[in-house]
Amino acid sequence: MEVDTKELLIELEAIRSVLTKKFGEGILVDIELEKRIIRKNKYVQEGLDKYAKTIKIEDIDLPSRIGNRLKRKGIETVYELVKMTEHEFYSIPNFGDKTVVEINEILKTYGLSLSFVGAFEQEELPL
């Protein structure tokens, strides 16, 4: 999931102004912490994106039936795979929930996951 960091920081500043008027300066410590978390997540995401762009699909030990279908679809890097939309993914013949689980298990070893699958949803997908 991509986060628009600039937009979030602007919203936080507006919230900060309202909260300090209502609750005083003590609330600012919590807001500063939130801003640091947002910035850190942005840098982590950028690092993972850069890393994923260097890994070829054939280098991550996907089952050949999955790798071959991805190649036929024109997906050559892990970055292209993790940026796929749910619609793009499920439009590949014979790709379903089981394939999502298989791919995410492999991607987890690289610190990645399919962008359209949230962390909690991964656990709930049927095999």
PDB file of C-alpha atoms in Angstrom:
ATOM      1  CA  MET A   1       0.000   0.000   0.000  1.00  0.00           C
ATOM      2  CA  GLU A   2       1.380   3.343  -0.976  1.00  0.00           C
ATOM      3  CA  VAL A   3       0.960   6.303   1.321  1.00  0.00           C
ATOM      4  CA  ASP A   4       0.835   9.932   0.183  1.00  0.00           C
ATOM      5  CA  THR A   5       3.229  11.207   2.831  1.00  0.00           C
ATOM      6  CA  LYS A   6       2.899  14.891   1.960  1.00  0.00           C
ATOM      7  CA  GLU A   7      -0.891  14.792   2.235  1.00  0.00           C
ATOM      8  CA  LEU A   8      -0.745  12.970   5.562  1.00  0.00           C
ATOM      9  CA  LEU A   9       1.715  15.475   7.004  1.00  0.00           C
ATOM     10  CA  ILE A  10      -0.515  18.385   5.958  1.00  0.00           C
ATOM     11  CA  GLU A  11      -3.498  16.702   7.620  1.00  0.00           C
ATOM     12  CA  LEU A  12      -1.463  16.078  10.758  1.00  0.00           C
ATOM     13  CA  GLU A  13      -0.507  19.759  10.944  1.00  0.00           C
ATOM     14  CA  ALA A  14      -4.160  20.794  10.718  1.00  0.00           C
ATOM     15  CA  ILE A  15      -5.078  18.296  13.419  1.00  0.00           C
ATOM     16  CA  ARG A  16      -2.143  19.523  15.519  1.00  0.00           C
ATOM     17  CA  SER A  17      -3.467  23.056  15.483  1.00  0.00           C
ATOM     18  CA  VAL A  18      -6.939  22.026  16.617  1.00  0.00           C
ATOM     19  CA  LEU A  19      -5.650  19.633  19.291  1.00  0.00           C
ATOM     20  CA  THR A  20      -3.211  22.105  20.851  1.00  0.00           C
ATOM     21  CA  LYS A  21      -6.003  24.651  21.189  1.00  0.00           C
ATOM     22  CA  LYS A  22      -8.198  22.065  22.895  1.00  0.00           C
ATOM     23  CA  PHE A  23      -5.696  19.949  24.888  1.00  0.00           C
ATOM     24  CA  GLY A  24      -2.538  22.048  25.188  1.00  0.00           C
ATOM     25  CA  GLU A  25       1.066  21.493  24.090  1.00  0.00           C
ATOM     26  CA  GLY A  26       1.412  18.001  25.626  1.00  0.00           C
ATOM     27  CA  ILE A  27      -0.385  16.495  22.676  1.00  0.00           C
ATOM     28  CA  LEU A  28       2.461  17.590  20.364  1.00  0.00           C
ATOM     29  CA  VAL A  29       4.747  14.789  21.538  1.00  0.00           C
ATOM     30  CA  ASP A  30       2.319  12.195  20.168  1.00  0.00           C
ATOM     31  CA  ILE A  31       1.974  14.047  16.883  1.00  0.00           C
ATOM     32  CA  GLU A  32       5.733  14.325  16.397  1.00  0.00           C
ATOM     33  CA  LEU A  33       5.985  10.570  16.942  1.00  0.00           C
ATOM     34  CA  GLU A  34       3.317   9.967  14.296  1.00  0.00           C
ATOM     35  CA  LYS A  35       5.198  12.172  11.819  1.00  0.00           C
ATOM     36  CA  ARG A  36       8.399  10.190  12.396  1.00  0.00           C
ATOM     37  CA  ILE A  37       6.551   6.916  11.844  1.00  0.00           C
ATOM     38  CA  ILE A  38       5.069   8.206   8.566  1.00  0.00           C
ATOM     39  CA  ARG A  39       8.478   9.378   7.318  1.00  0.00           C
ATOM     40  CA  LYS A  40      10.115   6.088   8.317  1.00  0.00           C
ATOM     41  CA  ASN A  41       7.432   4.089   6.510  1.00  0.00           C
ATOM     42  CA  LYS A  42       7.980   6.200   3.394  1.00  0.00           C
ATOM     43  CA  TYR A  43      11.714   5.438   3.392  1.00  0.00           C
ATOM     44  CA  VAL A  44      11.119   1.758   4.094  1.00  0.00           C
ATOM     45  CA  GLN A  45       8.651   1.579   1.192  1.00  0.00           C
ATOM     46  CA  GLU A  46      11.072   3.363  -1.152  1.00  0.00           C
ATOM     47  CA  GLY A  47      13.845   0.960  -0.133  1.00  0.00           C
ATOM     48  CA  LEU A  48      11.658  -2.096  -0.716  1.00  0.00           C
ATOM     49  CA  ASP A  49      10.557  -0.753  -4.109  1.00  0.00           C
ATOM     50  CA  LYS A  50      14.159  -0.188  -5.199  1.00  0.00           C
ATOM     51  CA  TYR A  51      15.133  -3.651  -3.944  1.00  0.00           C
ATOM     52  CA  ALA A  52      12.175  -5.322  -5.698  1.00  0.00           C
ATOM     53  CA  LYS A  53      13.091  -3.692  -9.029  1.00  0.00           C
ATOM     54  CA  THR A  54      16.408  -5.577  -9.044  1.00  0.00           C
ATOM     55  CA  ILE A  55      14.958  -9.070  -8.526  1.00  0.00           C
ATOM     56  CA  LYS A  56      13.825 -11.041 -11.556  1.00  0.00           C
ATOM     57  CA  ILE A  57      10.782 -13.334 -11.280  1.00  0.00           C
ATOM     58  CA  GLU A  58      12.888 -16.386 -12.150  1.00  0.00           C
ATOM     59  CA  ASP A  59      15.216 -15.633  -9.204  1.00  0.00           C
ATOM     60  CA  ILE A  60      12.639 -16.112  -6.443  1.00  0.00           C
ATOM     61  CA  ASP A  61      11.902 -19.820  -6.804  1.00  0.00           C
ATOM     62  CA  LEU A  62       8.261 -19.535  -7.774  1.00  0.00           C
ATOM     63  CA  PRO A  63       6.687 -22.774  -8.979  1.00  0.00           C
ATOM     64  CA  SER A  64       7.179 -22.947 -12.754  1.00  0.00           C
ATOM     65  CA  ARG A  65       3.415 -22.887 -13.435  1.00  0.00           C
ATOM     66  CA  ILE A  66       3.225 -19.490 -11.691  1.00  0.00           C
ATOM     67  CA  GLY A  67       6.473 -18.095 -13.101  1.00  0.00           C
ATOM     68  CA  ASN A  68       5.601 -19.067 -16.663  1.00  0.00           C
ATOM     69  CA  ARG A  69       2.155 -17.468 -16.472  1.00  0.00           C
ATOM     70  CA  LEU A  70       3.624 -14.259 -15.051  1.00  0.00           C
ATOM     71  CA  LYS A  71       6.203 -14.112 -17.844  1.00  0.00           C
ATOM     72  CA  ARG A  72       3.486 -14.620 -20.460  1.00  0.00           C
ATOM     73  CA  LYS A  73       1.638 -11.691 -18.873  1.00  0.00           C
ATOM     74  CA  GLY A  74       4.823  -9.586 -19.229  1.00  0.00           C
ATOM     75  CA  ILE A  75       5.724  -9.545 -15.528  1.00  0.00           C
ATOM     76  CA  GLU A  76       9.522  -9.827 -15.371  1.00  0.00           C
ATOM     77  CA  THR A  77      10.502  -8.335 -11.996  1.00  0.00           C
ATOM     78  CA  VAL A  78       9.295  -8.766  -8.441  1.00  0.00           C
ATOM     79  CA  TYR A  79       8.479  -5.041  -8.444  1.00  0.00           C
ATOM     80  CA  GLU A  80       6.042  -5.514 -11.304  1.00  0.00           C
ATOM     81  CA  LEU A  81       4.518  -8.459  -9.444  1.00  0.00           C
ATOM     82  CA  VAL A  82       4.002  -6.669  -6.124  1.00  0.00           C
ATOM     83  CA  LYS A  83       2.524  -3.618  -7.862  1.00  0.00           C
ATOM     84  CA  MET A  84      -0.145  -5.642  -9.673  1.00  0.00           C
ATOM     85  CA  THR A  85      -3.750  -4.766  -8.913  1.00  0.00           C
ATOM     86  CA  GLU A  86      -6.135  -7.436  -7.732  1.00  0.00           C
ATOM     87  CA  HIS A  87      -7.923  -7.268 -11.096  1.00  0.00           C
ATOM     88  CA  GLU A  88      -4.671  -7.740 -13.037  1.00  0.00           C
ATOM     89  CA  PHE A  89      -3.674 -10.663 -10.843  1.00  0.00           C
ATOM     90  CA  TYR A  90      -6.955 -12.550 -11.025  1.00  0.00           C
ATOM     91  CA  SER A  91      -7.186 -11.951 -14.796  1.00  0.00           C
ATOM     92  CA  ILE A  92      -4.292 -14.409 -15.254  1.00  0.00           C
ATOM     93  CA  PRO A  93      -5.738 -17.840 -16.075  1.00  0.00           C
ATOM     94  CA  ASN A  94      -5.836 -20.250 -13.114  1.00  0.00           C
ATOM     95  CA  PHE A  95      -4.682 -17.611 -10.609  1.00  0.00           C
ATOM     96  CA  GLY A  96      -6.818 -17.650  -7.510  1.00  0.00           C
ATOM     97  CA  ASP A  97      -6.577 -17.451  -3.736  1.00  0.00           C
ATOM     98  CA  LYS A  98      -4.254 -20.451  -3.517  1.00  0.00           C
ATOM     99  CA  THR A  99      -1.817 -18.720  -5.890  1.00  0.00           C
ATOM    100  CA  VAL A 100      -1.985 -15.550  -3.790  1.00  0.00           C
ATOM    101  CA  VAL A 101      -1.027 -17.547  -0.698  1.00  0.00           C
ATOM    102  CA  GLU A 102       1.816 -19.354  -2.526  1.00  0.00           C
ATOM    103  CA  ILE A 103       3.275 -16.147  -3.934  1.00  0.00           C
ATOM    104  CA  ASN A 104       2.969 -14.267  -0.642  1.00  0.00           C
ATOM    105  CA  GLU A 105       4.757 -17.042   1.250  1.00  0.00           C
ATOM    106  CA  ILE A 106       7.710 -16.697  -1.118  1.00  0.00           C
ATOM    107  CA  LEU A 107       7.596 -12.885  -1.143  1.00  0.00           C
ATOM    108  CA  LYS A 108       7.591 -12.844   2.677  1.00  0.00           C
ATOM    109  CA  THR A 109      11.146 -14.171   2.636  1.00  0.00           C
ATOM    110  CA  TYR A 110      12.113 -10.966   0.800  1.00  0.00           C
ATOM    111  CA  GLY A 111      10.098  -8.695   3.117  1.00  0.00           C
ATOM    112  CA  LEU A 112       7.458  -8.091   0.427  1.00  0.00           C
ATOM    113  CA  SER A 113       3.859  -9.019  -0.366  1.00  0.00           C
ATOM    114  CA  LEU A 114       1.337  -8.468  -3.112  1.00  0.00           C
ATOM    115  CA  SER A 115       0.137  -4.875  -2.852  1.00  0.00           C
ATOM    116  CA  PHE A 116      -3.567  -5.688  -2.928  1.00  0.00           C
ATOM    117  CA  VAL A 117      -3.437  -8.158  -0.039  1.00  0.00           C
ATOM    118  CA  GLY A 118      -3.371  -6.749   3.483  1.00  0.00           C
ATOM    119  CA  ALA A 119      -1.389  -8.519   6.205  1.00  0.00           C
ATOM    120  CA  PHE A 120      -4.523  -9.820   7.928  1.00  0.00           C
ATOM    121  CA  GLU A 121      -6.164 -10.981   4.726  1.00  0.00           C
ATOM    122  CA  GLN A 122      -3.157 -13.151   3.908  1.00  0.00           C
ATOM    123  CA  GLU A 123      -3.825 -15.272   6.977  1.00  0.00           C
ATOM    124  CA  GLU A 124      -7.500 -15.715   6.136  1.00  0.00           C
ATOM    125  CA  LEU A 125      -7.244 -16.823   2.502  1.00  0.00           C
ATOM    126  CA  PRO A 126      -8.399 -20.415   2.009  1.00  0.00           C
ATOM    127  CA  LEU A 127      -6.051 -22.954   0.467  1.00  0.00           C
TER     128      LEU A 127
END
